[in-house]
XYZ file of C-alpha atoms in Angstrom:
380
model
C -25.143 -11.145 268.212
C -28.526 -10.562 266.649
C -28.654 -9.834 262.941
C -31.161 -7.491 261.369
C -31.374 -6.693 257.678
C -32.817 -3.241 257.045
C -34.320 -4.396 253.770
C -38.066 -4.840 254.063
C -40.172 -5.279 250.944
C -43.313 -3.164 251.087
C -45.947 -2.764 248.385
C -45.635 0.311 246.233
C -49.107 1.359 247.329
C -47.333 2.962 250.277
C -45.861 5.588 247.940
C -46.830 9.109 248.907
C -46.412 12.396 247.153
C -43.167 12.878 249.101
C -41.566 9.706 247.702
C -41.764 8.800 244.042
C -41.330 5.285 242.701
C -37.823 6.005 241.397
C -36.658 7.134 244.826
C -38.117 4.119 246.563
C -36.571 1.778 244.009
C -33.177 3.419 244.560
C -33.469 3.096 248.335
C -34.528 -0.540 248.112
C -31.647 -1.341 245.791
C -29.074 0.236 248.123
C -30.617 -1.421 251.171
C -29.841 -4.830 249.652
C -26.142 -4.009 250.006
C -26.420 -2.957 253.652
C -26.501 -5.091 256.789
C -26.977 -3.750 260.323
C -25.998 -6.065 263.188
C -26.730 -4.902 266.722
C -24.644 -6.469 269.466
C -25.908 -7.314 272.933
C -25.459 -3.675 273.999
C -27.507 -2.397 271.065
C -24.476 -0.913 269.291
C -25.034 -1.032 265.511
C -22.309 -2.643 263.388
C -22.910 -1.547 259.818
C -21.645 -3.397 256.748
C -21.873 -2.198 253.161
C -20.298 -2.936 249.825
C -19.288 0.701 249.411
C -18.575 3.597 251.749
C -21.870 5.123 250.619
C -23.687 1.928 251.621
C -22.161 2.196 255.095
C -23.293 5.826 255.370
C -26.800 4.825 254.270
C -26.929 2.184 256.998
C -25.394 4.474 259.610
C -28.072 7.125 259.204
C -30.806 4.501 259.155
C -29.479 3.092 262.439
C -29.177 6.544 264.027
C -32.796 7.251 263.156
C -33.833 3.931 264.676
C -32.159 4.974 267.923
C -33.182 8.638 268.131
C -34.676 10.301 265.066
C -35.681 13.306 267.160
C -32.069 14.234 267.917
C -31.059 13.775 264.295
C -33.859 16.039 263.131
C -33.439 18.727 265.799
C -29.747 19.182 265.006
C -30.611 20.054 261.407
C -33.633 22.186 262.286
C -31.205 24.260 264.325
C -28.539 24.444 261.584
C -31.188 25.466 259.045
C -32.308 28.316 261.300
C -35.872 26.989 261.563
C -36.212 26.317 265.286
C -38.953 28.927 265.682
C -41.195 26.798 263.477
C -41.082 24.208 266.246
C -40.601 26.239 269.425
C -42.314 29.507 268.617
C -41.457 33.204 268.433
C -38.967 33.048 271.318
C -36.528 31.284 268.961
C -36.934 33.760 266.085
C -33.728 35.715 266.646
C -31.771 32.560 267.410
C -32.779 31.461 263.904
C -31.704 34.799 262.472
C -28.335 34.482 264.212
C -27.761 31.071 262.599
C -28.919 32.123 259.144
C -26.686 35.197 259.157
C -23.677 32.993 259.929
C -24.483 29.806 257.995
C -25.722 30.462 254.480
C -27.699 27.522 253.112
C -27.183 28.829 249.560
C -23.430 28.409 250.043
C -23.989 24.863 251.291
C -26.049 24.061 248.188
C -23.344 25.553 245.958
C -20.682 23.462 247.706
C -22.774 20.340 247.189
C -23.059 21.039 243.467
C -19.285 21.353 243.078
C -18.370 18.508 245.449
C -16.172 15.682 244.157
C -18.210 12.675 243.059
C -17.073 10.469 245.963
C -18.237 13.058 248.512
C -21.510 13.667 246.718
C -22.213 9.914 246.864
C -21.759 9.995 250.653
C -24.063 12.991 251.045
C -26.687 11.391 248.815
C -26.464 8.229 250.927
C -26.851 10.331 254.101
C -30.148 11.783 252.871
C -31.361 8.497 251.392
C -30.705 6.636 254.648
C -32.841 9.065 256.649
C -35.591 9.338 254.053
C -35.728 5.550 253.692
C -36.136 5.255 257.452
C -39.063 7.694 257.393
C -40.621 5.780 254.503
C -40.324 2.472 256.354
C -41.525 3.889 259.662
C -44.629 6.011 259.023
C -45.402 5.947 262.745
C -42.430 8.305 263.254
C -43.727 11.855 262.864
C -41.066 14.491 262.131
C -41.408 17.760 263.991
C -40.662 19.652 260.761
C -38.320 17.961 258.274
C -40.248 15.380 256.280
C -37.592 15.138 253.554
C -33.851 15.471 254.185
C -31.647 17.039 251.509
C -28.151 15.785 250.611
C -26.560 19.212 251.118
C -27.542 19.397 254.797
C -24.166 17.994 256.019
C -22.459 21.029 254.468
C -24.202 23.261 257.005
C -22.222 21.615 259.799
C -18.914 20.190 258.784
C -16.611 19.371 261.694
C -18.497 17.260 264.216
C -18.491 19.507 267.249
C -22.045 20.193 268.347
C -21.438 23.930 268.890
C -18.909 24.636 266.158
C -19.786 28.304 265.681
C -17.346 31.156 266.287
C -18.518 34.765 266.047
C -15.825 36.457 268.155
C -17.934 37.917 270.962
C -21.174 38.584 269.076
C -24.133 36.850 270.711
C -27.725 36.053 269.838
C -28.697 38.949 272.103
C -26.606 41.349 270.006
C -28.490 40.233 266.915
C -31.850 40.557 268.628
C -31.106 44.060 269.877
C -29.918 45.202 266.444
C -32.573 43.663 264.211
C -35.358 43.973 266.749
C -34.821 47.750 266.989
C -36.486 49.605 264.127
C -34.800 52.934 264.942
C -31.305 52.132 263.696
C -30.224 55.739 264.009
C -30.773 55.545 267.757
C -27.642 54.637 269.647
C -27.947 51.502 271.719
C -25.343 49.173 273.074
C -25.888 45.479 273.597
C -24.487 44.103 276.830
C -21.022 42.751 276.186
C -20.991 38.979 276.316
C -19.015 37.680 279.249
C -16.124 35.443 278.327
C -17.410 31.901 278.240
C -15.895 29.401 280.611
C -15.000 26.440 278.426
C -15.158 22.973 279.943
C -13.619 20.877 277.214
C -13.091 17.182 276.677
C -9.818 15.430 277.416
C -7.831 12.579 275.960
C -4.605 10.731 276.682
C -2.319 8.953 274.228
C -0.012 6.361 275.824
C 3.076 5.248 273.909
C 3.887 1.504 273.711
C 6.963 2.079 275.889
C 4.698 3.365 278.658
C 1.983 0.693 278.600
C 2.023 -2.663 280.355
C 0.814 -4.427 277.203
C 3.419 -2.844 274.948
C 0.619 -1.469 272.770
C -0.271 2.145 272.087
C -3.362 3.199 274.041
C -5.826 6.029 273.469
C -8.160 7.219 276.200
C -11.166 9.087 274.829
C -13.235 11.154 277.250
C -15.692 13.334 275.338
C -16.730 14.924 278.647
C -20.396 14.788 277.723
C -23.582 13.425 279.232
C -24.538 9.791 278.730
C -25.669 9.017 275.158
C -24.754 12.511 273.994
C -23.216 10.695 271.038
C -24.074 7.127 269.992
C -21.470 4.385 269.616
C -21.315 2.782 266.178
C -19.093 0.706 263.908
C -18.864 1.163 260.115
C -17.409 -1.254 257.580
C -17.223 -1.339 253.806
C -15.459 -3.290 251.082
C -13.732 -0.021 250.133
C -11.467 -0.140 253.179
C -13.664 1.491 255.829
C -13.315 -0.166 259.253
C -13.917 2.416 261.977
C -15.476 2.267 265.437
C -16.388 5.139 267.736
C -18.847 7.916 268.480
C -20.826 9.914 265.942
C -22.610 13.203 266.561
C -26.337 12.726 265.920
C -27.125 13.233 262.253
C -23.571 13.214 260.894
C -22.167 10.500 258.662
C -18.617 10.203 260.000
C -17.091 8.895 263.220
C -16.170 11.935 265.299
C -14.058 10.208 267.974
C -12.824 6.659 267.498
C -10.345 4.311 265.866
C -9.682 2.045 262.937
C -7.121 -0.768 262.601
C -4.303 1.746 262.107
C -4.954 4.635 264.466
C -7.295 6.410 266.854
C -8.313 10.036 267.274
C -10.329 12.121 269.686
C -11.096 15.822 269.834
C -11.274 18.489 272.470
C -12.913 21.873 272.110
C -10.710 24.759 271.058
C -11.227 28.475 270.522
C -9.114 29.003 267.423
C -9.623 32.489 265.998
C -11.717 32.046 262.856
C -13.889 35.150 263.220
C -13.123 38.856 262.847
C -15.325 41.837 263.652
C -15.254 45.071 261.632
C -16.499 48.411 262.954
C -18.429 50.352 260.338
C -19.095 54.071 260.144
C -22.621 54.207 258.736
C -24.372 57.020 256.895
C -27.840 57.095 255.390
C -28.833 58.637 252.076
C -32.557 58.491 251.576
C -33.575 54.952 252.455
C -30.158 53.432 251.727
C -27.294 52.763 254.124
C -23.625 53.240 253.240
C -20.397 52.519 255.086
C -17.007 54.142 254.828
C -14.224 51.971 253.458
C -10.824 53.250 252.248
C -12.126 56.836 252.358
C -15.032 56.058 250.057
C -18.661 55.099 250.556
C -19.822 51.579 249.786
C -23.500 50.584 249.780
C -24.726 48.201 252.448
C -26.364 45.203 250.778
C -29.888 44.443 251.927
C -31.322 40.923 251.983
C -34.865 40.129 252.996
C -35.105 36.890 254.964
C -38.425 35.160 255.467
C -39.012 33.425 258.796
C -41.926 31.432 260.137
C -42.701 30.808 263.766
C -45.215 28.672 265.569
C -48.098 30.558 267.150
C -50.582 28.309 268.892
C -51.749 25.807 266.299
C -50.775 28.003 263.377
C -47.744 29.608 261.741
C -46.911 33.289 261.437
C -44.580 34.652 258.769
C -42.170 37.508 259.378
C -39.757 39.151 256.939
C -36.599 40.690 258.380
C -34.389 42.986 256.321
C -30.783 42.018 256.974
C -27.588 43.871 256.100
C -24.295 42.717 254.621
C -20.961 44.296 253.760
C -18.067 42.811 251.801
C -16.807 41.551 255.172
C -19.997 39.615 255.917
C -23.293 40.042 257.790
C -23.999 42.971 260.085
C -24.521 41.431 263.516
C -24.662 44.259 266.081
C -24.344 47.932 266.868
C -21.869 49.204 269.443
C -20.808 52.741 270.248
C -22.696 54.144 267.246
C -20.967 51.774 264.840
C -22.363 48.760 263.097
C -20.443 45.520 263.528
C -19.878 43.232 260.536
C -18.602 39.669 260.876
C -16.256 37.618 258.743
C -16.100 33.990 259.866
C -15.118 30.481 258.843
C -17.743 28.267 260.445
C -18.425 25.769 257.677
C -16.431 24.539 254.703
C -16.389 21.656 252.274
C -12.808 20.959 253.362
C -14.099 20.525 256.899
C -16.471 17.775 255.816
C -13.790 16.130 253.673
C -11.376 16.178 256.609
C -13.993 14.749 258.960
C -14.568 11.803 256.637
C -10.989 11.141 255.550
C -9.655 10.758 259.085
C -11.950 7.731 259.457
C -9.807 5.962 256.836
C -6.395 7.321 257.844
C -3.566 4.769 257.867
C -1.158 6.305 260.391
C 0.455 9.487 261.625
C 1.846 10.730 258.297
C -1.482 10.173 256.569
C -3.396 11.777 259.434
C -1.162 14.864 259.343
C -1.877 15.309 255.632
C -5.588 15.188 256.426
C -5.102 17.751 259.203
C -3.447 20.061 256.652
C -6.899 20.671 255.167
C -7.476 22.810 258.292
C -11.238 22.583 258.063
C -12.058 21.351 261.583
C -11.790 24.732 263.233
C -13.387 23.853 266.571
C -11.160 20.876 267.388
C -7.868 20.030 268.972
C -6.819 16.433 268.252
C -5.316 13.736 270.455
C -3.895 10.935 268.327
C -2.384 7.460 268.694
C -1.472 4.893 266.054
C -0.579 1.206 266.075
C 3.114 2.047 266.311
C-alpha cells in the first residue's frame, strides 16, 4: 500500500483573510496526528490518535476524492442552492429552510457534549484545512465550513426529510401567490414509489464458514457513497461507506458487528389544518376556540442571475405547530416534523463503536435515525 501523510508544511505567507494564523497552527498540529493510507483501490485508511483526529482525516480524504459532492450536500441543507443554480431553485431553498432551521442547529452545537463538539470541530477543520492546502480547488459557494453544519443533517440518508405529503410545489404555490385570501389548491402529491436498499444477515449456523455474514446492498449508483476505513487509539476501528460530507460510517462494520440501513417511511411529520382570519395586516388562526397570532419571519434569499446575485425577502408564517407550508381547501397547512436532532447525530456516530447486539440496541433507543431501518449482524 502507498502511504501519504496529509501534513505539508507551507509558509505562513499563504495565510489569507479567511484563515488566521491561529487556525492554521491548530490545523497543522492536528494533521501531525493523522495518517491517510490509500490502498491499491484508492480506498483511504485513516489513522488518528483520537476519534477527532480520524474525523479530521476522513473529511480531508473525502475532499481529496470529491470536494464538489461534499460542498453541494451542504449547500442544499443550508437552503442556498439558488445562489449556485439560479432563481429556479429559490422555492426549493425556501422549502428546506422552513423545515431545517439553521438557528436550531447552531443552538444544538452550543449545548453539545464536549466529545461531540470535538468531532464537529474536527469535521470543519478537516475540510477547511483541505481548502487551505489546495487553493486550486474553487468552492462553488462555501469557502469556510462551520462546525454546526452536521447538525443540519443527522442520520446519513441522503433524502432524510419527511413532510407528510407537502411538496416543494405546495410551498411555491403558497409563498409565490401574493393574494393569500384567494383560494387555490396545490396539486396533491402522488404517493412516491420507494425503491429502497436491501440487506441480509446470515447466522453462523447457516453459513458454510460458520461465521456470521452481512450482505450490504445500498441499492445506489456506483460511487454514490465512498468506501473508507477509520481508526483511532480511542477504540475506533470501522470500515464501510460514508455519505459525502458526513463524519460517520453509514453502512459498514467494526470488529464486533456490522450494520446497514434501508429507507423507511416512519411517520415523523404531522399536518395541521388552520382556519385563518385577517385583522388589518395581521393573520390569526383559531386554536381551542380562541385566536392566536400567526408569527411572521422575514427570510432573505439570494439567487444567481447571470454573473450577479439578486436578493429577495420572503415573509414566512409559523404557528406553534411549525411552519406554514401550503394552502388547501381554504385552510392553511402547518407542519410539525422531526427531521434533524442532536440525538440522531449521536446515534449515527455511536453505532460505529458498538460492541455487539445489546450495545447496538441501546444506541437504537436514542431513536434519532428516523429515515432508517437497520439490518444487523454481530460476531456471534
